Each structure stands twice: as C-alpha cells, then as structure tokens.
Coordinates of C-alpha atoms in Angstrom, one line a residue:
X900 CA -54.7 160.2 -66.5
X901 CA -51.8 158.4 -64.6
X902 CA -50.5 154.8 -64.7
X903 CA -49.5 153.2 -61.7
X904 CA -47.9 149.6 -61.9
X905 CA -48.1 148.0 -58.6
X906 CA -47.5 144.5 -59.4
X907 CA -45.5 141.9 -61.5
X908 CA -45.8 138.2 -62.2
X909 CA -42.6 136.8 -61.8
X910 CA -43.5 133.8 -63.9
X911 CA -45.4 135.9 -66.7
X912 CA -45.7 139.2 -68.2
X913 CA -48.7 140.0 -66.4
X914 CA -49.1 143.0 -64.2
X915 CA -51.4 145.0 -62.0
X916 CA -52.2 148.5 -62.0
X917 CA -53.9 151.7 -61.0
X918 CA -55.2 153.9 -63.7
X919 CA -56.4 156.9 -62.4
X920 CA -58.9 159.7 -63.7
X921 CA -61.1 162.2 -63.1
X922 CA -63.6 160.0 -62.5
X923 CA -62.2 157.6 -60.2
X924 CA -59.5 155.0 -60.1
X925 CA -59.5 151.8 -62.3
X926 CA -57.8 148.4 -60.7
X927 CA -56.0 146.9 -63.5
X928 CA -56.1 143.9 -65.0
X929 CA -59.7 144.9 -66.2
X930 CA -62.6 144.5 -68.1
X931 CA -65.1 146.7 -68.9
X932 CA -68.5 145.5 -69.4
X933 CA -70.3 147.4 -72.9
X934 CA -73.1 149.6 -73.0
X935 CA -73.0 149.8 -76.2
X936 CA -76.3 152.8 -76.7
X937 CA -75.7 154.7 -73.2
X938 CA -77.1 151.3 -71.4
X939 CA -75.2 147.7 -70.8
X940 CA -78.3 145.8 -71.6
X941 CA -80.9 144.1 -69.6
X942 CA -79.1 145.5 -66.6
X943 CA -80.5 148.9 -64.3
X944 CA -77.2 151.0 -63.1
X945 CA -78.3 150.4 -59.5
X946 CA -77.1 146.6 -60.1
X947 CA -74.0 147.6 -62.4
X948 CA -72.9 149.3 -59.5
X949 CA -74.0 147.9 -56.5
X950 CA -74.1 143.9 -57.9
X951 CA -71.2 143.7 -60.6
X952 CA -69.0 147.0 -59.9
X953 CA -66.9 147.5 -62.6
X954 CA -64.2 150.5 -62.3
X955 CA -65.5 151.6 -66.0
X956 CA -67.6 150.4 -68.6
X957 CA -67.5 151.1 -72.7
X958 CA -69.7 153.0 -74.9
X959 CA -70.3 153.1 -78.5
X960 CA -68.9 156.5 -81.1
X961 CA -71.4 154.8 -83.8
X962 CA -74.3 153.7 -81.9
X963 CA -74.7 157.0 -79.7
X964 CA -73.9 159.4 -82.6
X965 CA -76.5 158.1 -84.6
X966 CA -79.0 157.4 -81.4
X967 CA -79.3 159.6 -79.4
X968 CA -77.5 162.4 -81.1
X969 CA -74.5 164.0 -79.5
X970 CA -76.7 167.5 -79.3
X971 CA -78.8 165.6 -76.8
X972 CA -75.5 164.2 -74.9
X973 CA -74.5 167.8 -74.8
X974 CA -77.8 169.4 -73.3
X975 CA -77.7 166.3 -70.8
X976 CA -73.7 167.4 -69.8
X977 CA -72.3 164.5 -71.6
X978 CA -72.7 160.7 -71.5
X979 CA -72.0 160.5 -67.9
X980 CA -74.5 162.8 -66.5
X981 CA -77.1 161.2 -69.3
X982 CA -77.0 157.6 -68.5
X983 CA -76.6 158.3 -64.5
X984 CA -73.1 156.7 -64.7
X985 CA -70.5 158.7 -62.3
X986 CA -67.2 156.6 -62.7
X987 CA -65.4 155.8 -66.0
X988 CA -66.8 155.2 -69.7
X989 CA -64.3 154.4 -72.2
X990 CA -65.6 154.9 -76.1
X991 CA -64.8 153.1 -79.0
X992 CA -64.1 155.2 -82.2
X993 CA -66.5 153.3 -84.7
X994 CA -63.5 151.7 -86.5
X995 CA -65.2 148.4 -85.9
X996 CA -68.7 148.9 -86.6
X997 CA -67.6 150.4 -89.9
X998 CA -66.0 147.4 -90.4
X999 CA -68.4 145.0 -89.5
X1000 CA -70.8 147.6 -92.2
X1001 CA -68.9 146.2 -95.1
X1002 CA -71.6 145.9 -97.7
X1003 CA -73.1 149.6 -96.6
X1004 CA -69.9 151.4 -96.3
X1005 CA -67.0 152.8 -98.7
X1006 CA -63.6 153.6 -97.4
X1007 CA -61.4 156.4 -98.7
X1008 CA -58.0 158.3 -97.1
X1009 CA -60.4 161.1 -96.2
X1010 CA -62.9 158.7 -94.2
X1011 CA -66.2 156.5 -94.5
X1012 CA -69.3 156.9 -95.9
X1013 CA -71.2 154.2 -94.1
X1014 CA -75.3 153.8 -94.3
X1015 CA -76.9 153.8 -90.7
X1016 CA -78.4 150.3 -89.8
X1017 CA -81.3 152.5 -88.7
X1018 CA -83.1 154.6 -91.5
X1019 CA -80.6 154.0 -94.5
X1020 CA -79.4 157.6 -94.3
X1021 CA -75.6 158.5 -94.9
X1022 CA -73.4 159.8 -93.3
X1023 CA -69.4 159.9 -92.9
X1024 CA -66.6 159.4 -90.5
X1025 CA -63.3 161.1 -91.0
X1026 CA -60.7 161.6 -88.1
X1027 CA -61.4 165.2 -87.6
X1028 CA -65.3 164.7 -87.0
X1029 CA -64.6 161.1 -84.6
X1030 CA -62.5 163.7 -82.3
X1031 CA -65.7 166.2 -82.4
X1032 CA -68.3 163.5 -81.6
X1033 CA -65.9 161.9 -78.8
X1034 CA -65.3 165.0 -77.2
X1035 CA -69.0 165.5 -77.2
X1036 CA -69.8 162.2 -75.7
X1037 CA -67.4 163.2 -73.2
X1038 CA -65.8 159.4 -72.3
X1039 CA -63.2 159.6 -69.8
X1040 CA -61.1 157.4 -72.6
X1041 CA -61.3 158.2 -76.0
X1042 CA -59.8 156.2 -79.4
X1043 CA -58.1 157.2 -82.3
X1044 CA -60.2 156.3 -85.7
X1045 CA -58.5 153.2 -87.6
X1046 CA -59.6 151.1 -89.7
X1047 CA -60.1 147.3 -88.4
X1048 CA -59.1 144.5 -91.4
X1049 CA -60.9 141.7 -91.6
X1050 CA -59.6 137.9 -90.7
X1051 CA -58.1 136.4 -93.4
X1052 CA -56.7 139.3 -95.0
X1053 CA -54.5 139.9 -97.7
X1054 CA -51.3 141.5 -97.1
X1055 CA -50.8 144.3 -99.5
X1056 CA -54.5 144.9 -97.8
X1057 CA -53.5 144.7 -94.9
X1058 CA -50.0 147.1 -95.2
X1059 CA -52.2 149.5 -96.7
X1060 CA -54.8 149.5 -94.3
X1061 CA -52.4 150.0 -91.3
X1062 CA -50.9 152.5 -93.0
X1063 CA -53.7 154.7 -93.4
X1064 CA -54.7 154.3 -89.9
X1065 CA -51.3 155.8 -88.9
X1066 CA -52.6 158.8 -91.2
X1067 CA -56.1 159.2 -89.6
X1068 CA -54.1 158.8 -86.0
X1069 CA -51.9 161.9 -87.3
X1070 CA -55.0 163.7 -88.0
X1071 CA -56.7 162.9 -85.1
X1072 CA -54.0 163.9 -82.8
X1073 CA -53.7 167.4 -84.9
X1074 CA -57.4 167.7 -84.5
X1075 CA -57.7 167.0 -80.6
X1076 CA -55.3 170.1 -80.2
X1077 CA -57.8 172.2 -81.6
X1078 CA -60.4 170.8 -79.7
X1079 CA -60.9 171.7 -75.9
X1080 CA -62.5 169.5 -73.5
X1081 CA -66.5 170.1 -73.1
X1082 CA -67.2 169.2 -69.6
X1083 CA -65.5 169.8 -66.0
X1084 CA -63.2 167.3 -66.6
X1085 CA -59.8 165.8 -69.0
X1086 CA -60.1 163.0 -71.4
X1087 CA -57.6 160.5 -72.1
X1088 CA -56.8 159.2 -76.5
X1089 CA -55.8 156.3 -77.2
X1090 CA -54.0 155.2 -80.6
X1091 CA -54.6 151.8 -82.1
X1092 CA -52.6 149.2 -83.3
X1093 CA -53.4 147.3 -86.7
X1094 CA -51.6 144.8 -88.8
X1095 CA -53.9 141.8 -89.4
X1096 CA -51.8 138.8 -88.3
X1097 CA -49.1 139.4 -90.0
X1098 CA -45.5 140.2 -87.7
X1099 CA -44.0 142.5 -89.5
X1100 CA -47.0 144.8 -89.8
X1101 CA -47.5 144.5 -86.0
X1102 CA -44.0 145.5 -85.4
X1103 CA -44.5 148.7 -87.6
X1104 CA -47.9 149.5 -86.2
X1105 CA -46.6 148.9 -82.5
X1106 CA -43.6 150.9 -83.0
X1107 CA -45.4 153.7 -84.8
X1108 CA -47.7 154.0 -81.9
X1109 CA -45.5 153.8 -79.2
X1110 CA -43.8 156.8 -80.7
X1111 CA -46.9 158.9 -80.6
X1112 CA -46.2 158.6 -76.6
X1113 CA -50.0 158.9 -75.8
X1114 CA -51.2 158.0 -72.1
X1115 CA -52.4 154.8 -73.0
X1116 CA -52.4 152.3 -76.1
X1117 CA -54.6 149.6 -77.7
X1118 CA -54.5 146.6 -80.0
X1119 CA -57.3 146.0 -82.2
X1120 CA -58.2 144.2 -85.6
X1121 CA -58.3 140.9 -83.7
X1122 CA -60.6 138.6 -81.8
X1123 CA -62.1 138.9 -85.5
X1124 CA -61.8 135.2 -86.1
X1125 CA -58.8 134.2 -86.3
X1126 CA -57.1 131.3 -84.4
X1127 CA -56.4 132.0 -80.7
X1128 CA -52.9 130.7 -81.4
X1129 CA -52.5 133.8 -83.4
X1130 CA -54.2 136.1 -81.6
X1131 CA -51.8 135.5 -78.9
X1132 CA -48.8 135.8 -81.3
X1133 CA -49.9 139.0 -82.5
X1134 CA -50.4 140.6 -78.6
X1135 CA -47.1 138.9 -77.6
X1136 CA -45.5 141.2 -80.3
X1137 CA -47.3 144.2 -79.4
X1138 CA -46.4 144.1 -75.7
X1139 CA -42.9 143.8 -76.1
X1140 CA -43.1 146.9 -77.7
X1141 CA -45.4 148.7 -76.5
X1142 CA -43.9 151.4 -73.6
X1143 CA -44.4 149.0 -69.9
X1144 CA -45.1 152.2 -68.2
X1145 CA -48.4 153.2 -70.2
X1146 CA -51.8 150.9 -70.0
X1147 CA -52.6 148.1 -72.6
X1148 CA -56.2 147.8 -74.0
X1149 CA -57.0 144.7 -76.3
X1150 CA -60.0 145.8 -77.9
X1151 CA -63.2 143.2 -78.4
X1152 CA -61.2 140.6 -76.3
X1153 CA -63.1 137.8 -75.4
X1154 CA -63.5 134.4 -73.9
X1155 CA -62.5 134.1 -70.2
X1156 CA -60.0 132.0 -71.2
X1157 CA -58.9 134.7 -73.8
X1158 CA -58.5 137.2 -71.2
X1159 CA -56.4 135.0 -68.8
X1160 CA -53.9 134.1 -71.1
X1161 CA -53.5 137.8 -72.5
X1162 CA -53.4 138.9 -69.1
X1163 CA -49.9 137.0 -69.4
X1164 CA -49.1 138.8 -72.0
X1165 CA -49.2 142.3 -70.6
X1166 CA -52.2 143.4 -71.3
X1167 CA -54.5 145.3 -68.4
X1168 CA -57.8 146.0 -70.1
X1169 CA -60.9 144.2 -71.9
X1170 CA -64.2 144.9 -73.6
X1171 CA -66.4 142.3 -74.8
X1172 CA -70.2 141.8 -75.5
X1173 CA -69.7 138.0 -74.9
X1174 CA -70.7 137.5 -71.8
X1175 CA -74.1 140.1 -72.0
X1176 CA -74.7 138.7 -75.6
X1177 CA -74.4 134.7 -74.5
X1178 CA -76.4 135.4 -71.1
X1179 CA -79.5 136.0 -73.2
X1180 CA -79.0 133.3 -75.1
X1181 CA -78.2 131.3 -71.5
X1182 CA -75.0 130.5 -71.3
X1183 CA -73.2 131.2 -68.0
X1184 CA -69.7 131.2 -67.1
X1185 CA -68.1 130.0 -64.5
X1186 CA -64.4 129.4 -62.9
X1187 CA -65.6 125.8 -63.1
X1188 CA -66.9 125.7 -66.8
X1189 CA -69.8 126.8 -69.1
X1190 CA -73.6 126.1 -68.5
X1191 CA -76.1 126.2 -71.4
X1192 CA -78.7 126.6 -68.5
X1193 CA -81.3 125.8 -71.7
X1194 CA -80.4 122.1 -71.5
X1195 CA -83.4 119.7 -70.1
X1196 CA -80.9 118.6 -67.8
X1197 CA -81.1 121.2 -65.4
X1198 CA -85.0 121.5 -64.5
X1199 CA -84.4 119.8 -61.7
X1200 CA -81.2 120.9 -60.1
X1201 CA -81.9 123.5 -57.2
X1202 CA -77.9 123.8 -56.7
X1203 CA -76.5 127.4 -57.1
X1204 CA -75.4 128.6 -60.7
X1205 CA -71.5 128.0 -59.2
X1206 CA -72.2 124.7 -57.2
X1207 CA -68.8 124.9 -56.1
X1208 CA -69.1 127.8 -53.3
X1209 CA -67.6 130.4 -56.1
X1210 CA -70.3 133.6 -55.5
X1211 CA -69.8 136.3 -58.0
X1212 CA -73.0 138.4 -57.6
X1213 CA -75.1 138.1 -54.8
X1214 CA -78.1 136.0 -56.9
X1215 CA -79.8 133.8 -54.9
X1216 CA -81.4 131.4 -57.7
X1217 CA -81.2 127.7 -58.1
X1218 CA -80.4 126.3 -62.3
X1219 CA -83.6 125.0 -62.0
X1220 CA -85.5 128.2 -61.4
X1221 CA -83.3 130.2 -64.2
X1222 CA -83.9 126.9 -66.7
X1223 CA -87.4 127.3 -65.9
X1224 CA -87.4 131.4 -66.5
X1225 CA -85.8 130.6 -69.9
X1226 CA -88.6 127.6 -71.1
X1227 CA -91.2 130.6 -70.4
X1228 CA -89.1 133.3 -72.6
X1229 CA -89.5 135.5 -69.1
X1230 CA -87.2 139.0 -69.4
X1231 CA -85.9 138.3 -65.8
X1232 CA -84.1 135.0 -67.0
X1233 CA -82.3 136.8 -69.4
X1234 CA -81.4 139.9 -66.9
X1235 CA -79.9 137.6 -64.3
X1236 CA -78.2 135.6 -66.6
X1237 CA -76.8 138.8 -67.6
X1238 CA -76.0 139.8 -64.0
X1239 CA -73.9 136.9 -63.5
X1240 CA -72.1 136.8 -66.2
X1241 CA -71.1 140.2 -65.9
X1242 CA -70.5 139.1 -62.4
X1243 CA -68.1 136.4 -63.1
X1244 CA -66.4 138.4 -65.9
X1245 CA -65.3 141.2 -62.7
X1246 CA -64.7 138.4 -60.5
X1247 CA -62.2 137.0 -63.1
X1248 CA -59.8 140.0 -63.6
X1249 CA -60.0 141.2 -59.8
X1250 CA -58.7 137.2 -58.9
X1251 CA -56.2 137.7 -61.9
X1252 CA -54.9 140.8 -60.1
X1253 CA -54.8 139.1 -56.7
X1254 CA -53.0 136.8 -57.9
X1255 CA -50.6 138.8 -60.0
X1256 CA -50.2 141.0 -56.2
X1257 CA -49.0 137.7 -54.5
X1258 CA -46.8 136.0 -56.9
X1259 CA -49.3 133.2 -58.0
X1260 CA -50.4 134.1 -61.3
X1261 CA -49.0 131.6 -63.6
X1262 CA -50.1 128.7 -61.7
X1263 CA -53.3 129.8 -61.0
X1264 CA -54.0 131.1 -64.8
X1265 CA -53.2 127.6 -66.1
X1266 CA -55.4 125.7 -63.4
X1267 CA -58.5 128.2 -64.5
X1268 CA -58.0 127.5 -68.2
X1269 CA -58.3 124.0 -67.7
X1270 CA -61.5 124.4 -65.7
X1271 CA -62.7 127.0 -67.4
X1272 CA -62.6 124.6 -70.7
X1273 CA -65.2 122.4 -69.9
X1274 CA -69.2 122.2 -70.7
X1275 CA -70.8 121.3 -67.6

C-alpha cells in the first residue's frame, strides 16, 4: 500500500490523499460504507458501484467467520471474488463486536471466549487466530485485535485494557510474519489505538502505535457514547502524534457532522452503519438537514429528497412517493432510502476533499455543520 498526500487545509489539519492498493486507488478523505456479512444491506453491487461508488467498503472478522465460514471464502478465492466486489474491502478485527457481546463473552491475556449471537456455540479469538481468519477473508486492509472499552470507563480499566491491546498487537504482528498472503495480491495491517477518554492513555497508545511504523493507523474505542466534545479531544491527541505521512482511520465514526469536524483533525477515513441503519428506519441526510421522511408532513410534497438542487444519487423520487413506500412497509422504501444515504455520505467526503484541494475547507466545513444541524 502507498500514501500519497496531495492536499492541505491551510486553515485546519485536514488533508487529502491517495491511498493506493492492489485493488485500486482510494481518494482520501473517505468513508467506507459497511457490509457487514459479505453484503451492505438492502443495496445490489450493481448500484454500490454504479449509483454510490465508494473507493472501498468494510467487512465484518466476526460476522463472516461465523457466517459464512472462512473455508467457504477460501473455495470462493476470498471475500472479493465471493461477494462480486473487485475494488477495496477493509475488515474490522471483531474487537468491537466482542465488546458490544459483553454479557456472552469473557476476556483473558490469551483472548475471548465469546458465544455466537447465532446458535449459542463458543468459540474464541486470540491474536494469532484473528490474523488466520483475516488473511483468509482476504481484505485488502486488515486490523490488529484490541480490545474496545466501554464509555464511561474506569481508568485502572482502561490502563489495563490499552495495555493488553498493545500485547495482542505484538502478537499479531509476530503472527502475520508467519503467515503468507492467500490470494494474488498484498494486504495492508493496521494497529489500533485505545485509551478510553482519558489523555494520558491516548498519548501512550498513540505513541506506542506510531512506533510499530505500520502502513496505516486507526483510532478506536470511541463513537461509543461519549460526548462529541470528547470524542474530538481524544482524535486531536491522536493526530498530533500519529506519523502525517501514514493514513488515519477513525473506526465507527459517525454523524456527518462527526465526520466533517474530524476531517479537521487529520483524519482520512470512516466506517459507519448510521446512514444504512437510519435509512431503514427513514431518516435521510442531507447537506441541508435531516428528514424523518415518516412524518405526515410529507405525503404531499412531490419536491426531490434534496429540494435544494444538491443530487447525490441519481433517484428520481418525490418525499411523497418514498413517505408513501414507507406507510405500506414496501422493501423498496427502505433500499432507496439506503441508496441515498449512502449517496450523500460519498458525496460528503468527496466535497470535503474538493474543498481541502482548493483552500476552502474551514469555511465550508463550518457552513455544512450549521445546515447539516437542522430537522427539516
């Protein structure tokens, strides 16, 4: 993988990109929409390309080991060749679903024993195996194994916690020499920082991690409910010491307004199942504010989803006609509510790096929070 910075804010610390790997280059700032089980849902790979065109998308360690089985990756020639997917795929390590498992899993320094959310059988994470199963699934980016803390969290936790996960990133870096690539192509790991919200932790994890000099680094355990406020804190830290020539990924992160002012921190890439998750329960974003697109209101409003001349995807309905697909609980409501939020999500970082490219950043990032703020 190579990291090609080909733009600077001079009002910010945001930045634009060009991360490039076998499968394709990736314009950064981005965000990567989540298919969490080999599929972003509700939404055919025809349309992911053609309609929303991300550079990459994310897949799932947890979901796809347990469903459908990395042997079955394998025979298929990995995830790409599986899901029909020829550009990037980024996986997660399962740090965070083992997190979000708390009442069915046990942490221990050799790894988790967590219960699948599907038959109740066990089964157990460690380092080591997360390599194995990544290298299997064959993602183009690949994450260390950490553990994610929750929000609030106490400190002695939390110390601990990080610690550990600079253990398992030891192991999993000792592992991945062992382990060679299984397709026609090179992946790319990525360590993780932790440290709850506490600065000092940060400052260790981000410091540990930038000494591990890996291709690319990433910022987890937040966007777990915390404040923004600190949320930002926390990435402000971890950017100033994170290396500027390697790529920043700030994992599970978030609202459009989230991404924007991150973005201004130095960060160049985002996952998220907001905007899939909140399309089916129809809301929409848009650069001009959200839409519960449920709300009586609409039934009669044949203006465009974006009435302000914004097109993200090229979906030619009225409010009315998606209000009324979502009164009758019809599928396609939910898909093209998915489409364009998916839609507006791409259109969001690809403006961002416009405007990062010509100077403009700051002032346009704070006009778009401002709109973006609003219920319409």
């Amino acid at each position: 993988m190579k990291f090609e910075r080909v733009g600077q804010d001079i009002n910010s610390k945001a930045r634009a990109g060009l991360i490039t790997t076998d499968h394709g280059i990736i314009e950064t700032p981005i965000f990567m929409p989540v298919g969490t089980v080999a599929s972003v849902k509700g939404v055919h790979q025809r349309e992911l390309k053609e309609d929303i065109n991300p550079d990459i998308i994310l897949g799932n360690t947890y979901h796809l080991y347990l469903r459908p089985k990395t042997h079955i990756l394998e025979q298929a020639g990995g995830l790409h060749k599986f899901m029909n997917w020829d550009r990037n795929i980024l996986t997660d390590s399962g740090g965070y679903q083992v997190y979000s498992m708390s009442a069915n899993r046990k942490i221990k320094e050799e790894g988790v024993k967590f219960k699948s959310h599907i038959d109740g059988s066990y089964h157990v994470f460690t380092p080591e195996n997360v390599m194995e199963i990544q290298r299997s699934i064959g993602a183009d980016i690949i994450m260390a194994f950490d553990e994610c803390t929750p929000y609030p969290c106490d400190y002695n936790y939390a110390k601990r916690s990080m610690h550990m996960t600079h253990r398992w990133l030891d192991r999993c870096l000792s592992h991945l020499e062992k382990l060679p690539f299984k397709y026609d192509y090179e992946q790319t790991f990525f360590p993780i920082v932790q440290g709850s919200t506490y600065k000092d932790l940060r400052k260790q994890s981000a410091e540990y991690i930038a000494e591990c000099n890996a291709e690319g680094n990433a910022i987890g355990g937040l966007s777990v409910g915390e404040p923004a406020e600190e949320m930002y804190a926390m990435t402000e830290i971890v950017c100033d010491i994170l290396p500027e020539e390697k790529p920043r990924y700030l994992m599970g992160v978030g609202t459009p307004i989230n991404i924007l002012e991150n973005i201004a921190l130095g960060v160049d890439m985002f996952d998220c199942v907001m905007p899939t998750r909140n399309a089916r329960n129809g809301m929409l974003f848009t650069a001009h504010g959200t839409i519960n697109i449920k709300n009586k209101k609409w039934e009669n409003d044949f203006s465009p989803i974006d009435e302000m001349g914004i097109t993200y995807v090229d979906l030619d309905y009225t409010k009315a006609y998606l209000k009324h697909l979502f009164s009758v609980n019809e599928l396609l409501g939910k898909q093209i509510a998915t489409i364009h939020n998916l839609g507006f999500y791409i259109w969001l970082v690809r403006e961002a790096r416009k405007q990062i490219v010509d100077g403009n950043f700051r002032t346009w990032k704070d006009k778009m929070v401002k709109q973006m703020n609003k219920r319409l």
